[in-house]
mmCIF file of C-alpha atoms in Angstrom:
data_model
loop_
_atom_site.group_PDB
_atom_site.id
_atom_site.type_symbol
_atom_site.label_atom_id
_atom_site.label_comp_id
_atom_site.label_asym_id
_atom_site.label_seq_id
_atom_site.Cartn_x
_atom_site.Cartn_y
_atom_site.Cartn_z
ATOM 1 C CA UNK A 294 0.000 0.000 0.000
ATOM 2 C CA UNK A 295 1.079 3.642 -0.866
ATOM 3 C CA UNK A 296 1.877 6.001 2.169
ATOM 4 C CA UNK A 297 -1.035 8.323 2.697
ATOM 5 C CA UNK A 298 -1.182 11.965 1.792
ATOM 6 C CA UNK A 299 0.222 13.964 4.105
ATOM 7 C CA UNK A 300 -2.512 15.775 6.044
ATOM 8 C CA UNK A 301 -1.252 19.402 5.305
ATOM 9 C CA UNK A 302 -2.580 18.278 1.622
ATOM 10 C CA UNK A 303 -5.482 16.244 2.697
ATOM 11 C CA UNK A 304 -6.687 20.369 4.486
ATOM 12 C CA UNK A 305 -5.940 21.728 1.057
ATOM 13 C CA UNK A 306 -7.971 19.589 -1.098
ATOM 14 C CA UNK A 307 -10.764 19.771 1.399
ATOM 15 C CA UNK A 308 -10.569 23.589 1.353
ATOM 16 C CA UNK A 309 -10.506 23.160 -2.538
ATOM 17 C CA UNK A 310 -13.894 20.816 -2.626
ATOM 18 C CA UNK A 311 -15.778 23.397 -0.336
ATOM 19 C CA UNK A 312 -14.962 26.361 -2.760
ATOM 20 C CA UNK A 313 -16.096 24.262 -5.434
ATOM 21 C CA UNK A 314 -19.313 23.168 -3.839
ATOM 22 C CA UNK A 315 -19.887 26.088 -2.450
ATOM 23 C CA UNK A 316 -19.594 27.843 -6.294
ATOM 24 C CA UNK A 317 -22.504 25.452 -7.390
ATOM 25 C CA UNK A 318 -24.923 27.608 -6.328
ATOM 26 C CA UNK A 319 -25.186 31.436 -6.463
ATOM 27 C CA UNK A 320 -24.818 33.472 -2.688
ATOM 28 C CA UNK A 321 -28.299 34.249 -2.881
ATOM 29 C CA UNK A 322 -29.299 31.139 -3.123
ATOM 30 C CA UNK A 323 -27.073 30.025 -0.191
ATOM 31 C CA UNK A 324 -28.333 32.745 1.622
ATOM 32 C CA UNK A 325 -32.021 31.054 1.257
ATOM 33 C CA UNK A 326 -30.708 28.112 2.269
ATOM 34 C CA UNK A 327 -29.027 29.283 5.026
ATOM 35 C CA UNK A 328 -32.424 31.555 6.232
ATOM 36 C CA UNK A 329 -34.228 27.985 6.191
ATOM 37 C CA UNK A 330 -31.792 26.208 7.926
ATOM 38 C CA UNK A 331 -32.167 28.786 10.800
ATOM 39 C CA UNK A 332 -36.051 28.857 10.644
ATOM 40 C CA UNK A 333 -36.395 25.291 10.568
ATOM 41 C CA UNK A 334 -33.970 24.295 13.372
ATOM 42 C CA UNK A 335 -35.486 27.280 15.730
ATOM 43 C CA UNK A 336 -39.026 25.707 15.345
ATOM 44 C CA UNK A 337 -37.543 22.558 16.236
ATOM 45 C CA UNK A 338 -35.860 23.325 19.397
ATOM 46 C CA UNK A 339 -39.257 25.783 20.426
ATOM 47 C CA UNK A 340 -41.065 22.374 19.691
ATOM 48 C CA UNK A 341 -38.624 20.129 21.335
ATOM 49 C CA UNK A 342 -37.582 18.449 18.022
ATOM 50 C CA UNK A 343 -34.562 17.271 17.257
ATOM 51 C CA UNK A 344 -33.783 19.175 13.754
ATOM 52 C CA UNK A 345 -30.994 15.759 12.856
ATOM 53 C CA UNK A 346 -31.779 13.563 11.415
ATOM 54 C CA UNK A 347 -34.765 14.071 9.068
ATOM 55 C CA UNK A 348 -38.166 13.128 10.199
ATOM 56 C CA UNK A 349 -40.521 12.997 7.626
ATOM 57 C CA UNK A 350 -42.958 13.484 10.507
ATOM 58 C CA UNK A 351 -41.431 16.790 11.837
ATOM 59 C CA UNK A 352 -41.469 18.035 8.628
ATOM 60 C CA UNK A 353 -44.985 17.247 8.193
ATOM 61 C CA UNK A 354 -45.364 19.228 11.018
ATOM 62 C CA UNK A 355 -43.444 21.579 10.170
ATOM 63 C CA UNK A 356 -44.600 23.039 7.035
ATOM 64 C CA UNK A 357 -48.073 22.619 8.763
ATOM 65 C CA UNK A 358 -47.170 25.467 11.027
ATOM 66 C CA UNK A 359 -45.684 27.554 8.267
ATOM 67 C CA UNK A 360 -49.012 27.136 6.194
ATOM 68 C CA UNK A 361 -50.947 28.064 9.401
ATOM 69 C CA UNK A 362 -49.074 31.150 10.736
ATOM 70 C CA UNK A 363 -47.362 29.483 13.715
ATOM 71 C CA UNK A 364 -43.646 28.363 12.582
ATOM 72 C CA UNK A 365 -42.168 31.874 13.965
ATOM 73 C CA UNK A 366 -43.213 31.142 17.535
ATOM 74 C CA UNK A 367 -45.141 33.793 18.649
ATOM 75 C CA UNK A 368 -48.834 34.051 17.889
ATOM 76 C CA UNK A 369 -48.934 37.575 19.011
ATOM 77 C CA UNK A 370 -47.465 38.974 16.328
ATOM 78 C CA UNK A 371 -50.067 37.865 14.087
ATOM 79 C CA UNK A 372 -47.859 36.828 11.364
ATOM 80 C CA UNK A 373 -49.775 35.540 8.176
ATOM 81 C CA UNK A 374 -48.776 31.727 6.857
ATOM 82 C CA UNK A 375 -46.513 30.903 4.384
ATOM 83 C CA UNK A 376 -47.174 31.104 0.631
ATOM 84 C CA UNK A 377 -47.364 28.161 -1.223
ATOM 85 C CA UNK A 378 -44.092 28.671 -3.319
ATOM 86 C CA UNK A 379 -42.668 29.619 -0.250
ATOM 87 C CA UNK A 380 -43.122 26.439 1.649
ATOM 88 C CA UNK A 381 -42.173 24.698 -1.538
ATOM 89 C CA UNK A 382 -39.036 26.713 -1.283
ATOM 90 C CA UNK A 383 -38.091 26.315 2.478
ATOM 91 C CA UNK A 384 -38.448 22.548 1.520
ATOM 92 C CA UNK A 385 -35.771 22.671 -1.500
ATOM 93 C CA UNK A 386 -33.671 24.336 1.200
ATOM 94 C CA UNK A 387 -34.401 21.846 3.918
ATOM 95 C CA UNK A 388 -33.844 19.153 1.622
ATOM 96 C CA UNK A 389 -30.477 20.653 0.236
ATOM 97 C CA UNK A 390 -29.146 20.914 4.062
ATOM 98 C CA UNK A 391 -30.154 17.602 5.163
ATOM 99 C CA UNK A 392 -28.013 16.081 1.843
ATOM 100 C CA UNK A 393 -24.757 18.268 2.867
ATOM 101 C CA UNK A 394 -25.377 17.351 6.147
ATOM 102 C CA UNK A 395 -25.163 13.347 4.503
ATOM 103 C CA UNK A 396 -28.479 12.847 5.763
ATOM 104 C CA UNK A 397 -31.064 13.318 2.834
ATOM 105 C CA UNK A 398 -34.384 13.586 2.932
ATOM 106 C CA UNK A 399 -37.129 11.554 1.342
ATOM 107 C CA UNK A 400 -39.776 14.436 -0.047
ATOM 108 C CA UNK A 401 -41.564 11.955 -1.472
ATOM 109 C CA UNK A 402 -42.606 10.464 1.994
ATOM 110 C CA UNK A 403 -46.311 10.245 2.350
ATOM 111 C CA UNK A 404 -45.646 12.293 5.589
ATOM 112 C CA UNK A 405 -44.207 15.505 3.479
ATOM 113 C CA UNK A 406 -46.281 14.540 0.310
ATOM 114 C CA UNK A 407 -49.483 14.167 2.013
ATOM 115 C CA UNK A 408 -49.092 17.373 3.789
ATOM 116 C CA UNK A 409 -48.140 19.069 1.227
ATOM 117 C CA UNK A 410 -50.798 17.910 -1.473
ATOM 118 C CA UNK A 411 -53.376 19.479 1.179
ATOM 119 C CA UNK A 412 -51.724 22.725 1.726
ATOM 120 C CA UNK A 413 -51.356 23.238 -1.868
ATOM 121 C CA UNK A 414 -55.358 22.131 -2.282
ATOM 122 C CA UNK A 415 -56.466 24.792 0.546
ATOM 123 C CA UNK A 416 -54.115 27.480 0.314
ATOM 124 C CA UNK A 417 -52.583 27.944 -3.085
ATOM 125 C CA UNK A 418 -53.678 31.259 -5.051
ATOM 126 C CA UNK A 419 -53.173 32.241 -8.296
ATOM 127 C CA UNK A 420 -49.245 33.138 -8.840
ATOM 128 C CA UNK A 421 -48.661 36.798 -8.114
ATOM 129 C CA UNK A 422 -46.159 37.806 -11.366
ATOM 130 C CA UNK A 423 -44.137 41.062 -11.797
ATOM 131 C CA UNK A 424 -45.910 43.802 -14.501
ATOM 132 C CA UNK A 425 -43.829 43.197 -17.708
ATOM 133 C CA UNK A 426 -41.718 46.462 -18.841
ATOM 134 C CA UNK A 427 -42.920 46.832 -22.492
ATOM 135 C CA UNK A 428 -40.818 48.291 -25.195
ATOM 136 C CA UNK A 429 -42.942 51.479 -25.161
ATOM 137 C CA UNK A 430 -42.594 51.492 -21.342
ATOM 138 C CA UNK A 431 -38.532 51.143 -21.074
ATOM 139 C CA UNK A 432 -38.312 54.132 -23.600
ATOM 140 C CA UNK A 433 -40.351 56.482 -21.368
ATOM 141 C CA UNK A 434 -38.337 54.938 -17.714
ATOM 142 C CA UNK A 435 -35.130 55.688 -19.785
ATOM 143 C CA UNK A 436 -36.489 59.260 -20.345
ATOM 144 C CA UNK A 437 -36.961 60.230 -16.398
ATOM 145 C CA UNK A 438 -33.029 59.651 -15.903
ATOM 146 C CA UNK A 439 -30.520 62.561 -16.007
ATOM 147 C CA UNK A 440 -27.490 62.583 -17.826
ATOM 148 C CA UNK A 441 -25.223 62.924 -15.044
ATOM 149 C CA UNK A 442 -23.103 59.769 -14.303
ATOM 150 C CA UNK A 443 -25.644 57.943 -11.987
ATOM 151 C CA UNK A 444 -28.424 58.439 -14.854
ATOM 152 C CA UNK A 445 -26.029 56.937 -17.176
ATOM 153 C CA UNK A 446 -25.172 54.110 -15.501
ATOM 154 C CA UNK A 447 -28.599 53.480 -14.647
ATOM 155 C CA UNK A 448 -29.932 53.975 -18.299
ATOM 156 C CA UNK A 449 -27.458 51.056 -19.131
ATOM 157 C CA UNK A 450 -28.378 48.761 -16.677
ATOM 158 C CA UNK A 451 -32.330 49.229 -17.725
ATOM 159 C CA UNK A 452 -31.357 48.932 -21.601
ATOM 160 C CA UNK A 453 -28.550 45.879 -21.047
ATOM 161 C CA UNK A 454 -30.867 44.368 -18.655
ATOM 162 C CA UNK A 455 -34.123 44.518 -20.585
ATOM 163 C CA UNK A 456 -32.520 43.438 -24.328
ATOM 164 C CA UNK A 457 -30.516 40.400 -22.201
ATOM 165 C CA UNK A 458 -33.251 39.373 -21.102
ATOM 166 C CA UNK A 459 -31.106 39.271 -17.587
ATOM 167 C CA UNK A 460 -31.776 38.595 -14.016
ATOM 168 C CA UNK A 461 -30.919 40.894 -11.770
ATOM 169 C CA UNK A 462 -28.076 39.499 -10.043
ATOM 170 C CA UNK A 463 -26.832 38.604 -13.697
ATOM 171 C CA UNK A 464 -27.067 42.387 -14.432
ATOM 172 C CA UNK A 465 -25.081 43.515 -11.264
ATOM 173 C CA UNK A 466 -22.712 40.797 -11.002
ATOM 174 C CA UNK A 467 -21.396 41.347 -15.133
ATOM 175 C CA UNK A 468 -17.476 42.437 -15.211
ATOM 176 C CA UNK A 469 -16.049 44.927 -18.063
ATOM 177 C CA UNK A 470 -13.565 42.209 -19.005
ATOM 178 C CA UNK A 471 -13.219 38.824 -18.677
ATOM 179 C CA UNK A 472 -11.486 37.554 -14.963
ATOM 180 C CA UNK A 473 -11.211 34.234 -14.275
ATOM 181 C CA UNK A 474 -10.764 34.997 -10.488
ATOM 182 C CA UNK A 475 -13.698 36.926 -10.409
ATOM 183 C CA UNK A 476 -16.529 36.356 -8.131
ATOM 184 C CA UNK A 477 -19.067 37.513 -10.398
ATOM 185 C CA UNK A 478 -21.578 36.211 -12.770
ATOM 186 C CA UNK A 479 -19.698 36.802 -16.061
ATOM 187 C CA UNK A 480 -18.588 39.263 -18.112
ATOM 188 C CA UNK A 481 -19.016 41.684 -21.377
ATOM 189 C CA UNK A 482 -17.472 42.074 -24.557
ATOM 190 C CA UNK A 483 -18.458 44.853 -27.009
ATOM 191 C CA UNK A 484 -18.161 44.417 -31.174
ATOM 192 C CA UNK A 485 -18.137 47.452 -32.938
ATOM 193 C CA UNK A 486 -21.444 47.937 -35.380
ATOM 194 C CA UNK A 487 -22.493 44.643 -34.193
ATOM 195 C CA UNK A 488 -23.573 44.634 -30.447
ATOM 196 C CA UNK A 489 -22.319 42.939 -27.088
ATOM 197 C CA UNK A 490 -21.086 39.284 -26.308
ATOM 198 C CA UNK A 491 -22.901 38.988 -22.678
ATOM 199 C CA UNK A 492 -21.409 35.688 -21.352
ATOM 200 C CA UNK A 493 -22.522 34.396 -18.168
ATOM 201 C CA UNK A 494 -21.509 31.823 -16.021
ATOM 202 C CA UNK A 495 -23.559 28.939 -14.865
ATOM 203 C CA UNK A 496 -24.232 25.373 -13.299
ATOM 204 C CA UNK A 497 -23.469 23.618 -16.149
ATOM 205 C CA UNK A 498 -20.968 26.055 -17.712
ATOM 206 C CA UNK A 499 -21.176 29.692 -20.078
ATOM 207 C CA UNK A 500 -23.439 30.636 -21.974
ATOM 208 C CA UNK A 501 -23.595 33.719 -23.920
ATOM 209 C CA UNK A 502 -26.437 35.828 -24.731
ATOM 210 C CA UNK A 503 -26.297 38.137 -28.171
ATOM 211 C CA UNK A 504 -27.374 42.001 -27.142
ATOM 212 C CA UNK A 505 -27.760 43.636 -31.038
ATOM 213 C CA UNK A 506 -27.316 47.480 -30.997
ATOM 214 C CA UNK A 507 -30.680 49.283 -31.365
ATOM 215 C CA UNK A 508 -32.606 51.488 -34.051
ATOM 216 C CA UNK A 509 -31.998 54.914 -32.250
ATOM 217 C CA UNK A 510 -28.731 55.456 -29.913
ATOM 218 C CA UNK A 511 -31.286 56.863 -27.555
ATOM 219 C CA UNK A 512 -32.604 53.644 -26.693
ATOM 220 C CA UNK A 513 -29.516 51.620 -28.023
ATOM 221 C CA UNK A 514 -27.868 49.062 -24.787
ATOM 222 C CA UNK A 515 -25.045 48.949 -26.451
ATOM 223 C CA UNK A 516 -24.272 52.853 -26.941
ATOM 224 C CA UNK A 517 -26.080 53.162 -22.921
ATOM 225 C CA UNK A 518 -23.355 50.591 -22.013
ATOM 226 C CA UNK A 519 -20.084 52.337 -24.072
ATOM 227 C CA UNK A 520 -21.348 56.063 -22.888
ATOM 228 C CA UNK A 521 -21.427 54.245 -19.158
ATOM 229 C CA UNK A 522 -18.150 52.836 -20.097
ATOM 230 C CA UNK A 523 -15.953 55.417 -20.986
ATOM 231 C CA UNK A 524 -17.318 58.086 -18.592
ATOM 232 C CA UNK A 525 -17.119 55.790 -15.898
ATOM 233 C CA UNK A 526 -13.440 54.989 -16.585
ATOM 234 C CA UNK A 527 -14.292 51.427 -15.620
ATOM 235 C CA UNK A 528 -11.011 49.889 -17.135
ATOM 236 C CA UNK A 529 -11.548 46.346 -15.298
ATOM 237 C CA UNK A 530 -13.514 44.641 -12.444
ATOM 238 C CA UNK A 531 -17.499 45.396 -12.035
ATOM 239 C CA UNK A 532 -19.440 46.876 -14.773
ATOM 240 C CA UNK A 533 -22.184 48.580 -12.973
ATOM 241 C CA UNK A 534 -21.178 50.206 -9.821
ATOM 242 C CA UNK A 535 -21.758 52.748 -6.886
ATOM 243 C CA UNK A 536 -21.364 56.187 -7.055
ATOM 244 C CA UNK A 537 -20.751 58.727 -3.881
ATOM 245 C CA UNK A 538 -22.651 61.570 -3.628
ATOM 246 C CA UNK A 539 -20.142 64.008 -5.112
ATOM 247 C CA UNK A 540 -21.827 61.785 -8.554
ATOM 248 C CA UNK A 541 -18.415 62.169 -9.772
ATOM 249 C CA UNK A 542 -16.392 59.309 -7.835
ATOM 250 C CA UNK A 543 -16.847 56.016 -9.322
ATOM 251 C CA UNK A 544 -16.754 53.396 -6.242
ATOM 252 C CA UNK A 545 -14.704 49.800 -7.318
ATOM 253 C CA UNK A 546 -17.057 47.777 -5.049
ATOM 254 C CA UNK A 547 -19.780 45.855 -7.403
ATOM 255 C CA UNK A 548 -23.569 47.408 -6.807
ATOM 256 C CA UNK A 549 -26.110 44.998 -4.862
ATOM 257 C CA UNK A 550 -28.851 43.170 -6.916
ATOM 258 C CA UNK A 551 -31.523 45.338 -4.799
ATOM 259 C CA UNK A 552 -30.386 48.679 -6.589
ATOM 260 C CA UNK A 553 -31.948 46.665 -9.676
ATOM 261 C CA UNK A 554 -35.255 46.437 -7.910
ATOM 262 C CA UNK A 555 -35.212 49.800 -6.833
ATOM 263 C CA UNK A 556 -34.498 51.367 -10.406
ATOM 264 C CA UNK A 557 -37.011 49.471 -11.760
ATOM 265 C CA UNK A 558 -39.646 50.383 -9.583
ATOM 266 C CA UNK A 559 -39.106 53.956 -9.454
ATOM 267 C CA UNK A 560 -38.553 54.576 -13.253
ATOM 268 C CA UNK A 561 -41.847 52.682 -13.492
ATOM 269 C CA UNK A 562 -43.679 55.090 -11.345
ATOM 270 C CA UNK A 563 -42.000 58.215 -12.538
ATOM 271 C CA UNK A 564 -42.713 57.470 -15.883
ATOM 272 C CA UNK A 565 -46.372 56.337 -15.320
ATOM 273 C CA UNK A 566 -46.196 53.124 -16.274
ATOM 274 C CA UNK A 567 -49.655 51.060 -15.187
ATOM 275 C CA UNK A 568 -51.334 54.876 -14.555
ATOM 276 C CA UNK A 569 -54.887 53.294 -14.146
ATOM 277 C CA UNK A 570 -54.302 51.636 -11.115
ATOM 278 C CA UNK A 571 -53.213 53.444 -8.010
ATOM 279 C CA UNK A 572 -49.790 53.902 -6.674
ATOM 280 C CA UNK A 573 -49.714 51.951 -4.053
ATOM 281 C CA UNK A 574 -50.810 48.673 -5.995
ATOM 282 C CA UNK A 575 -48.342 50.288 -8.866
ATOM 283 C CA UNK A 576 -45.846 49.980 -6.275
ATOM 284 C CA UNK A 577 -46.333 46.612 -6.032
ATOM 285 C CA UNK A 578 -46.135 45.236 -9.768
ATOM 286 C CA UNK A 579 -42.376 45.994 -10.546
ATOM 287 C CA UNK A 580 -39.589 44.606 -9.664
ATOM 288 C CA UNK A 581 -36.243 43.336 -11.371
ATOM 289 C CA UNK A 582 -38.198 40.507 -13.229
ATOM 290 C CA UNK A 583 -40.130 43.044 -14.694
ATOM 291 C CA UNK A 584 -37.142 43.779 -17.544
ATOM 292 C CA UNK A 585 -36.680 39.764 -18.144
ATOM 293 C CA UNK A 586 -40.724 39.733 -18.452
ATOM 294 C CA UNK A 587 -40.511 42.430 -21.049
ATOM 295 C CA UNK A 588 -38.371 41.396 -23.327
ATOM 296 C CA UNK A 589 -40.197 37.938 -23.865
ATOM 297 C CA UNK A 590 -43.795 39.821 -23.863
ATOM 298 C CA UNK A 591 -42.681 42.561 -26.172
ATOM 299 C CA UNK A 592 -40.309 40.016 -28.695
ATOM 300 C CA UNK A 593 -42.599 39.751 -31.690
ATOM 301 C CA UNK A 594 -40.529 36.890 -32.918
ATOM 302 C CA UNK A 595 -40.350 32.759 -32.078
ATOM 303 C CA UNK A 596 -40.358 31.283 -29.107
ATOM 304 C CA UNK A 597 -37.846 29.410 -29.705
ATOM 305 C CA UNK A 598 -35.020 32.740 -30.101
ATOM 306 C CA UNK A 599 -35.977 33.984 -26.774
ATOM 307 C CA UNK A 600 -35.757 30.383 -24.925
ATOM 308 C CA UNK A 601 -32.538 30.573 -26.218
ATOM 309 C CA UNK A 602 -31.978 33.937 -25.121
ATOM 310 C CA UNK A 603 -32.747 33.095 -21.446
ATOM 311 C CA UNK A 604 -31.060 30.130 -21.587
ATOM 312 C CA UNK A 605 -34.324 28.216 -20.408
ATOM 313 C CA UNK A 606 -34.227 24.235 -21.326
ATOM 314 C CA UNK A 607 -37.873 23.859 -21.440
ATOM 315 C CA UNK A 608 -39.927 26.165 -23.731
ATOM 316 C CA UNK A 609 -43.017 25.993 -20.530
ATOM 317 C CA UNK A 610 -40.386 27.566 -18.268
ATOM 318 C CA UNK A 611 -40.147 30.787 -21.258
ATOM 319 C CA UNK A 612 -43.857 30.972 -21.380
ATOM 320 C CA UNK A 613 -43.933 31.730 -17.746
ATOM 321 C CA UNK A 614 -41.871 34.953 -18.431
ATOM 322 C CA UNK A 615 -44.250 36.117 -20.999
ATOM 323 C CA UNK A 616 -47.142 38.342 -20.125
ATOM 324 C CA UNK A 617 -50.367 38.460 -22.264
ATOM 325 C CA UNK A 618 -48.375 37.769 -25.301
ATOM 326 C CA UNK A 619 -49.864 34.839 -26.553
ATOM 327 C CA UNK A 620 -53.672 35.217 -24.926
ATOM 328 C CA UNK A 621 -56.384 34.148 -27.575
ATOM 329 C CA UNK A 622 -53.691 33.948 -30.411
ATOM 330 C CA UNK A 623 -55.189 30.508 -30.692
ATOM 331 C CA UNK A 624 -59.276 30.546 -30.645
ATOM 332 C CA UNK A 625 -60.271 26.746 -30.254
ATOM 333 C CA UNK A 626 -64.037 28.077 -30.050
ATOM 334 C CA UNK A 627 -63.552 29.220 -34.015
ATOM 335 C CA UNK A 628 -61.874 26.191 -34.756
ATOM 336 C CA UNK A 629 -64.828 23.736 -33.877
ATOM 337 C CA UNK A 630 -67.086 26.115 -36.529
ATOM 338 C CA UNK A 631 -68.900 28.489 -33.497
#
């Protein structure tokens, strides 16, 4: 028998496997994980559970209280149960904790499954999805900006984001160059008269979305994202960044995926997107999704280009992005001769 690795080695290639595992999924999604974890194991030990290892009963239980209110421990407050997708979610997270743990859980169980099956039944409600940011619409949110530097660098992450067809934390996480030691989500790379190479990283490797430059420069991503560029000096590292207050200083630290949602929503209402409704339900509607959910509602053009363009692997998955596109396209009720 060979002599064993020596242990210093044995700590290195340990330390190497957690980075790696730890890259498999994106820090917000850790940090869901990690928020479940902490839920679930609290409600255990208020409960006198032990939260190791997995009881298909407990969870039964558990997801019980988070579909009736009571998980958090403290009827007082009068806190209102769990969505559906929610508890769907905390389970994913549950479920991903118990297997790193080496301890996986059975969700099929009848204990989970059952449960589950009757919470869905009583309590789910019609998906609440973001308002889609229309062509039309993105033109007139582009329009309330300034021209200062923080009004270009927003107007660049609206355009990029909308014609990418890009999450949020894809938007924000982008680099100006390619940088293999980067923490981010991928980077950029700008053809002249053509349009920009967005290539982002993933689970199973890059992929690259195609961002064509547009019919006017006013509403062009591409010139938004070279104006941004250059005025920015933004040489290497983040694309999209903070600015100080001076709105002359460039920060180097990478913006948070929240400024996204916050752009959004405020170009939205200062541009009067959704006017016949009032603002507080306005409010409401957008969000970062809202970009992603424009570009496949406003794409006059297959299906199959913009399932490509979001990377999706089933075509059901792009039709849940699209708004209204496709309503009564297809009238059945003609069809049979009424």
């Amino acid at each position: 028998m060979g002599a064993a690795p020596p242990p210093a080695r044995l700590e290195a290639l340990a330390e190497t496997a957690t980075a790696y595992a730890k890259a498999a999924s994106s820090d917000n999604t850790q940090n869901a994980y990690a928020k479940d974890w902490r839920h679930f194991a609290s409600w255990c030990r208020r409960e006198g559970f032990d939260s190791l290892p997995p009881s298909s009963q407990i969870i039964g239980l558990y997801i019980s209280a988070c579909a009736t209110g009571t998980a958090a421990g403290d009827p007082k407050r009068g806190l209102s149960s769990l969505s559906v997708a929610t508890i769907e979610r905390r389970l994913s997270g549950l479920a991903w904790n118990f297997t790193q743990r080496g301890v996986p859980m059975n969700r099929s169980d009848r204990h989970i499954a059952t449960v589950l099956a009757g919470i869905r039944r009583k309590h789910a409600k019609p998906p609440r999805q973001k308002e889609a940011v229309l062509g039309d619409d993105l033109i007139a949110m582009i329009a309330t900006l300034g021209h200062d530097l923080r009004g270009l660098r927003d107007r660049a992450i609206l355009l990029l984001g909308f014609a990418g067809g890009l999450r949020r934390s894809e938007i924000v996480g982008l680099d100006v160059v390619r940088d293999d030691h980067s923490d981010g989500a991928g980077w950029i790379e700008i053809f002249p008269d053509k349009g920009v190479l967005v290539t982002l990283r993933g689970k199973t490797g890059c992929r690259e979305v195609e961002v064509g430059r547009g019919s006017s420069d006013l509403s062009c991503p591409v010139v938004a994202l070279e104006t941004w560029i250059q005025l920015g000096r933004i040489a290497r590292g983040p694309l999209f960044r903070r600015i100080f207050r001076d709105n002359k200083t460039v920060d180097v630290e990478r913006l948070s995926d929240k400024h996204v949602v916050r752009l959004v929503k405020q170009t939205a209402l200062a541009a009067g997107v959704r006017a016949d409704l009032p603002e507080g339900e306005r409010a409401l509607l957008f969000a970062g999704h809202s970009l992603r959910a424009g570009l496949a509602s406003s794409a006059d053009i297959e299906e199959r280009y913009v399932q490509k363009q979001f990377g999706h692997a089933l075509t059901e998955m792009t039709r849940k992005c699209q708004r209204r596109r496709d309503r009564f396209r297809t009238n059945l009720t003609k069809a049979t001769g009424l």
